[in-house]
Amino acid sequence: MPAIVRSEFALALNQVATERGIDPSVVLETIKAAILAAYRKDYGIAELELLVVELNPDSGEAKILKDGKDITPPGFGRIAAQTAKQVILQRIREAEKQAVLADYQTKVGTIIPGMILRFDGPNIVVDIGRAQGVMPTQEQSHSEHYHLNQRLTFYIEGIRETMRGNEIIVSRAHKGLVEGLFKREVPEVAQGSVELRVVAREAGGRTKVAVYSTQSGVDPVGSCVGQKGVRVQAVISELGGSEKVDIIQWSDDAKQFITAALAPAKDLEVVLNEKKKSAEVLVPEDQLSLAIGRDGQNVRLAAKLTGWKIDIRGKMSNASNASNASDTSKTSQEQNKQVEPSQNDVKEVEKEIIVSEKGTSEKKEEKSAAETPSTDMPAPSRLATSQTSDTTKSDKVNEAKDSSKP
């Protein structure tokens, strides 16, 4: 049996189908519709449902049948060729676009390399291979500056219907971009032995990733960080280089998870309210700024990551408490000194009194010695002198009393 030699039409049909990624039967149906449209235009036939087009897929010969009868007019092929060509090209483009959209529909939620083609107002048009994607303003990272022909990795967010038709939406701000990059850079994540449980991101600023190991003996945090941080640095580099990425051990213990989510802050105390699903976190004064973050970013991402409402409160450190207690003790001691003298103070006062009395006694003895002529005097003379001195003192006291009376 001789081999069947396929015509140029069949070869061209298959070539178009292969290049465009379209099934050959779809191309044939498109050509049939084009031929029927050309016949209607030239001959004004309105009842299209009564007409049938037969097209030989090998030779490309076309016939128009009505009720099973061939009504193809003479020379129809030449007349309809130009019209059919235009319709065929249009239908092929539409079919190609639908095939591309169907292909990218399966890629939604994944990352893909691309190149910036042009700026369409606030939006950016990106070449992503067989199609063009659109990156709206809200899907752009505020820390990045884009330019023509720049090659980046994009996240395919979805396909959206617009006035221009269906558009493939790509993103540089979606948290899925981080997930895709970790799957690409970390084999354990790609294989499933390490799971990315939750990702909270503020594009261009900070991202927190909660990881969990599904296989014993595998360190999820260490796997994502890599030796000397090479894996996480590759992710950060793809994100523009300025975005910080925190990798956190996921835990079903809320206190432990919240404490880890507030990293890099340390020495935290977490008090949970299960009914309100809120947590009050007591933070040392020197860790307060780290726990809150710039413009509240750290605590905001921690709340997104854990699903708990987090209230940050500062607490005094032990050193501050000891200092305050010491100051209070000193103040109390000073007050006690003012209110009740100490034993040392009493002794000092007693010494001063004794010294004072001693001095007074010595002065009296000196005075008495001066008034006494000699110790060799007879006893009666000394007695008389003493009595005279006492009388003199008594007289002075009486004079003082009299002078005080009105």
Coordinates of C-alpha atoms in Angstrom, one line a residue, residues 2-349:
P2 CA 1.6 3.2 -1.1
A3 CA 2.3 5.9 1.5
I4 CA -0.2 8.7 1.7
V5 CA 1.4 12.0 0.6
R6 CA -0.2 14.8 2.5
S7 CA -0.9 18.0 0.6
E8 CA 0.5 21.5 1.3
F9 CA -2.8 22.4 2.9
A10 CA -2.5 19.6 5.5
L11 CA 1.1 20.5 6.2
A12 CA 0.2 24.2 6.6
L13 CA -2.7 23.2 8.8
N14 CA -0.5 21.2 11.1
Q15 CA 2.2 23.8 11.1
V16 CA -0.2 26.6 12.2
A17 CA -1.7 24.3 14.9
T18 CA 1.8 23.4 16.2
E19 CA 3.1 27.0 16.2
R20 CA 0.0 28.4 17.9
G21 CA -0.4 25.6 20.3
I22 CA -3.9 24.9 19.0
D23 CA -5.6 21.6 18.2
P24 CA -5.8 21.1 14.3
S25 CA -9.6 20.3 14.6
V26 CA -10.0 23.8 16.1
V27 CA -8.3 25.3 13.1
L28 CA -10.5 23.3 10.7
E29 CA -13.6 24.5 12.4
T30 CA -12.3 28.1 12.2
I31 CA -11.7 27.7 8.4
K32 CA -15.2 26.3 7.9
A33 CA -16.8 29.2 9.8
A34 CA -14.7 31.6 7.7
I35 CA -15.8 30.1 4.4
L36 CA -19.5 30.2 5.4
A37 CA -19.1 33.8 6.4
A38 CA -17.6 34.6 3.0
Y39 CA -20.4 32.8 1.2
R40 CA -23.0 34.8 3.1
K41 CA -21.4 38.1 2.4
D42 CA -21.2 37.5 -1.4
Y43 CA -24.5 35.8 -1.9
G44 CA -26.7 37.3 0.8
I45 CA -27.8 34.0 2.3
A46 CA -29.4 34.5 5.7
E47 CA -30.4 31.0 6.6
L48 CA -26.9 29.9 7.7
E49 CA -28.2 27.1 9.8
L50 CA -29.4 25.3 6.6
L51 CA -25.9 25.4 5.1
V52 CA -23.1 23.0 5.8
V53 CA -19.4 23.3 4.8
E54 CA -17.4 20.3 3.9
L55 CA -13.6 20.7 4.1
N56 CA -11.1 18.1 3.1
P57 CA -8.4 18.2 5.7
D58 CA -5.8 16.8 3.2
S59 CA -6.5 18.7 0.1
G60 CA -8.2 21.8 1.5
E61 CA -11.1 21.5 -1.0
A62 CA -14.3 23.1 0.4
K63 CA -17.9 22.5 -0.6
I64 CA -21.1 24.2 0.5
L65 CA -24.1 21.9 0.9
K66 CA -27.7 22.8 1.4
D67 CA -30.0 19.9 2.4
G68 CA -27.2 17.6 1.3
K69 CA -26.8 19.1 -2.2
D70 CA -23.6 20.8 -3.4
I71 CA -24.5 24.4 -4.1
T72 CA -20.9 25.7 -4.4
P73 CA -20.9 28.4 -7.1
P74 CA -18.3 28.4 -9.8
G75 CA -15.2 30.4 -8.9
F76 CA -16.3 30.7 -5.3
G77 CA -12.9 29.7 -4.1
R78 CA -11.1 32.7 -5.6
I79 CA -13.9 35.1 -4.5
A80 CA -14.0 33.9 -1.0
A81 CA -10.3 33.3 -0.5
Q82 CA -9.5 36.8 0.7
T83 CA -12.4 37.1 3.0
A84 CA -11.8 33.6 4.3
K85 CA -8.2 34.5 5.0
Q86 CA -9.0 37.5 7.1
V87 CA -11.6 35.6 9.1
I88 CA -9.3 32.6 9.5
L89 CA -6.5 34.8 10.9
Q90 CA -8.9 36.5 13.3
R91 CA -10.3 33.3 14.5
I92 CA -6.9 31.8 14.9
R93 CA -5.7 34.7 16.9
E94 CA -8.8 34.4 19.2
A95 CA -8.3 30.7 19.5
E96 CA -4.6 31.2 20.2
K97 CA -5.4 33.7 22.9
Q98 CA -7.9 31.4 24.5
A99 CA -5.4 28.6 24.4
V100 CA -2.8 30.8 26.1
L101 CA -5.2 31.9 28.7
A102 CA -6.2 28.3 29.4
D103 CA -2.5 27.5 29.8
Y104 CA -1.8 30.3 32.2
Q105 CA -5.0 29.6 34.1
T106 CA -3.2 26.4 35.3
K107 CA -0.2 28.5 36.4
V108 CA -2.2 30.9 38.6
G109 CA -0.6 30.8 42.1
T110 CA 2.9 30.2 40.7
I111 CA 5.9 32.3 39.9
I112 CA 7.3 33.0 36.5
P113 CA 10.2 35.0 35.0
G114 CA 9.4 38.0 33.0
M115 CA 10.7 41.2 31.5
I116 CA 9.2 44.7 31.6
L117 CA 8.0 45.7 28.1
R118 CA 6.3 49.1 28.6
F119 CA 4.5 51.4 31.0
D120 CA 0.8 51.8 30.4
G121 CA -0.2 54.7 32.6
P122 CA 0.2 53.5 36.2
N123 CA 0.3 49.9 35.1
I124 CA 3.3 47.9 33.8
V125 CA 3.1 45.5 30.9
V126 CA 5.3 42.4 31.3
D127 CA 6.5 39.8 28.8
I128 CA 5.9 36.4 30.5
G129 CA 6.6 34.2 27.5
R130 CA 3.7 33.3 25.2
A131 CA 1.6 36.2 26.6
Q132 CA 1.8 39.6 28.2
G133 CA 0.9 40.2 31.8
V134 CA -0.3 43.4 33.5
M135 CA 1.0 44.6 36.8
P136 CA -1.4 47.1 38.4
T137 CA -0.2 49.8 40.8
Q138 CA -1.4 47.9 43.9
E139 CA 0.6 44.9 42.9
Q140 CA 3.9 46.8 42.7
S141 CA 6.4 46.9 45.5
H142 CA 6.8 50.5 46.8
S143 CA 10.5 49.9 47.5
E144 CA 11.3 49.0 43.9
H145 CA 12.0 51.2 40.9
Y146 CA 11.2 49.6 37.6
H147 CA 12.7 50.3 34.1
L148 CA 12.3 48.9 30.6
N149 CA 13.8 45.5 29.8
Q150 CA 14.2 44.8 33.5
R151 CA 14.1 41.0 34.2
L152 CA 12.3 40.0 37.4
T153 CA 10.3 37.1 38.9
F154 CA 6.6 37.7 39.0
Y155 CA 3.7 36.0 40.8
I156 CA 0.7 35.1 38.6
E157 CA -2.3 36.3 40.6
G158 CA -5.1 35.5 38.2
I159 CA -6.9 36.3 35.0
R160 CA -9.2 39.3 35.0
E161 CA -11.8 40.3 32.5
T162 CA -11.5 44.0 31.3
M163 CA -12.8 46.2 28.6
R164 CA -9.8 45.1 26.5
G165 CA -10.5 41.5 27.1
N166 CA -9.0 39.0 29.5
E167 CA -5.7 40.1 31.1
I168 CA -3.2 38.1 33.1
I169 CA -2.5 39.9 36.3
V170 CA 1.1 39.5 37.7
S171 CA 2.4 40.8 41.0
R172 CA 5.6 41.8 42.9
A173 CA 3.8 42.6 46.1
H174 CA 1.8 39.4 46.7
K175 CA 2.9 37.1 49.5
G176 CA 2.7 34.2 47.0
L177 CA 5.9 35.5 45.5
V178 CA 7.7 34.8 48.7
E179 CA 6.2 31.3 48.9
G180 CA 7.2 30.6 45.3
L181 CA 10.7 31.8 45.9
F182 CA 11.2 29.6 48.9
K183 CA 9.9 26.6 46.9
R184 CA 12.4 27.3 44.3
E185 CA 15.4 27.9 46.6
V186 CA 14.7 25.4 49.3
P187 CA 14.5 21.7 48.2
E188 CA 12.9 20.6 51.5
V189 CA 10.0 23.0 50.8
A190 CA 9.6 21.8 47.2
Q191 CA 9.6 18.1 48.4
G192 CA 7.1 18.8 51.1
S193 CA 9.3 17.9 54.2
V194 CA 9.1 21.5 55.2
E195 CA 5.8 23.4 55.0
L196 CA 5.3 27.2 54.8
R197 CA 2.3 27.3 57.2
V198 CA 1.6 31.0 57.1
V199 CA 3.1 34.0 55.4
A200 CA 2.5 37.6 56.4
R201 CA 4.0 40.3 54.1
E202 CA 4.2 44.1 53.7
A203 CA 6.0 44.3 50.4
G204 CA 9.2 46.3 50.4
G205 CA 9.4 46.3 54.2
R206 CA 9.2 43.0 56.1
T207 CA 7.9 39.5 55.6
K208 CA 7.3 36.9 58.3
V209 CA 7.2 33.2 57.4
A210 CA 6.0 30.5 59.8
V211 CA 7.6 27.1 58.9
Y212 CA 6.8 23.6 60.1
S213 CA 8.6 20.2 59.5
T214 CA 6.5 17.2 58.5
Q215 CA 9.5 14.9 58.7
S216 CA 11.4 14.1 61.9
G217 CA 15.0 15.2 62.0
V218 CA 14.5 18.1 59.6
D219 CA 15.0 21.6 61.0
P220 CA 12.5 23.8 59.2
V221 CA 14.1 27.1 60.1
G222 CA 17.6 25.9 59.3
S223 CA 16.5 24.4 56.0
C224 CA 15.0 27.7 54.9
V225 CA 17.9 29.8 56.1
G226 CA 20.5 27.6 54.5
Q227 CA 24.3 27.3 55.3
K228 CA 25.6 30.8 56.1
G229 CA 22.1 32.1 55.2
V230 CA 22.6 31.5 51.5
R231 CA 19.0 30.3 50.8
V232 CA 17.2 33.1 52.5
Q233 CA 19.6 35.7 51.0
A234 CA 18.7 34.4 47.6
V235 CA 15.1 35.0 48.4
I236 CA 15.8 38.5 49.7
S237 CA 17.8 39.3 46.6
E238 CA 14.9 38.4 44.4
L239 CA 12.6 40.6 46.5
G240 CA 14.9 43.6 45.7
G241 CA 17.4 43.3 48.5
S242 CA 15.9 45.7 51.0
E243 CA 13.0 43.6 52.3
K244 CA 13.6 41.8 55.6
V245 CA 12.5 38.2 56.0
D246 CA 11.9 36.6 59.4
I247 CA 11.7 32.8 59.4
I248 CA 9.8 31.5 62.5
Q249 CA 9.1 28.1 63.9
W250 CA 5.3 27.4 63.7
S251 CA 3.7 26.1 66.9
D252 CA 0.2 25.2 67.9
D253 CA 1.0 26.7 71.4
A254 CA -0.4 30.2 71.0
K255 CA 2.0 31.8 73.6
Q256 CA 5.0 30.2 72.1
F257 CA 3.9 31.2 68.6
I258 CA 3.2 34.8 69.5
T259 CA 6.5 35.1 71.3
A260 CA 8.3 33.8 68.2
A261 CA 6.3 36.0 65.9
L262 CA 7.4 39.1 67.7
A263 CA 11.1 38.5 66.9
P264 CA 13.6 40.1 67.1
A265 CA 12.2 41.2 70.5
K266 CA 13.1 39.0 73.5
D267 CA 12.1 38.2 77.1
L268 CA 8.4 38.6 76.5
E269 CA 5.5 37.6 78.7
V270 CA 2.2 36.7 77.0
V271 CA -1.2 36.7 78.6
L272 CA -4.0 35.2 76.5
N273 CA -7.7 36.0 76.4
E274 CA -9.2 32.9 74.7
K275 CA -12.7 34.4 74.3
K276 CA -11.6 37.5 72.5
K277 CA -8.6 35.8 70.9
S278 CA -6.4 38.6 72.0
A279 CA -3.0 38.6 73.7
E280 CA -1.4 41.1 76.0
V281 CA 2.3 41.0 75.7
L282 CA 4.6 42.5 78.4
V283 CA 7.9 43.7 76.9
P284 CA 11.0 45.0 78.6
E285 CA 11.6 48.7 78.1
D286 CA 14.8 48.1 76.0
Q287 CA 12.9 45.7 73.7
L288 CA 9.8 47.7 73.2
S289 CA 10.8 49.4 70.0
L290 CA 11.8 46.1 68.5
A291 CA 8.5 44.4 69.4
I292 CA 6.4 47.3 67.9
G293 CA 8.7 47.9 64.9
R294 CA 8.8 50.9 62.6
D295 CA 5.3 52.4 62.4
G296 CA 4.0 49.3 64.2
Q297 CA 5.0 47.0 61.3
N298 CA 6.4 44.2 63.5
V299 CA 3.4 43.8 65.7
R300 CA 1.1 44.2 62.8
L301 CA 2.7 41.4 60.9
A302 CA 2.8 39.2 64.0
A303 CA -0.9 39.7 64.4
K304 CA -1.5 38.6 60.7
L305 CA 0.8 35.7 61.1
T306 CA -0.7 34.3 64.3
G307 CA -4.3 35.4 63.8
W308 CA -4.4 36.9 67.3
K309 CA -5.0 40.5 68.3
I310 CA -1.8 41.6 70.0
D311 CA -1.6 44.4 72.6
I312 CA 2.0 45.5 73.5
R313 CA 2.7 46.9 76.9
G314 CA 6.0 47.9 78.4
K315 CA 7.3 46.4 81.7
M316 CA 10.1 47.6 84.0
S317 CA 13.2 45.5 84.1
N318 CA 14.7 44.0 87.2
A319 CA 17.5 46.5 87.3
S320 CA 15.0 49.4 87.2
N321 CA 12.9 47.7 90.0
A322 CA 16.0 47.3 92.1
S323 CA 17.1 50.8 91.5
N324 CA 13.7 52.1 92.4
A325 CA 13.6 49.9 95.5
S326 CA 17.0 51.2 96.5
D327 CA 15.9 54.8 96.1
T328 CA 12.8 54.1 98.1
S329 CA 14.8 52.5 100.9
K330 CA 17.3 55.4 101.0
T331 CA 14.4 57.9 101.1
S332 CA 12.8 55.9 103.9
Q333 CA 16.1 55.8 105.9
E334 CA 16.5 59.5 105.5
Q335 CA 13.0 60.1 106.8
N336 CA 13.7 57.8 109.7
K337 CA 16.8 59.7 110.6
Q338 CA 14.9 63.0 110.6
V339 CA 12.1 61.5 112.7
E340 CA 14.0 59.4 115.2
P341 CA 17.8 59.8 115.8
S342 CA 19.9 56.8 115.6
Q343 CA 21.9 55.3 118.5
N344 CA 25.1 56.9 117.1
D345 CA 23.5 60.3 117.1
V346 CA 22.4 59.8 120.8
K347 CA 25.9 58.8 121.8
E348 CA 27.3 61.8 120.0
V349 CA 24.8 64.1 121.8

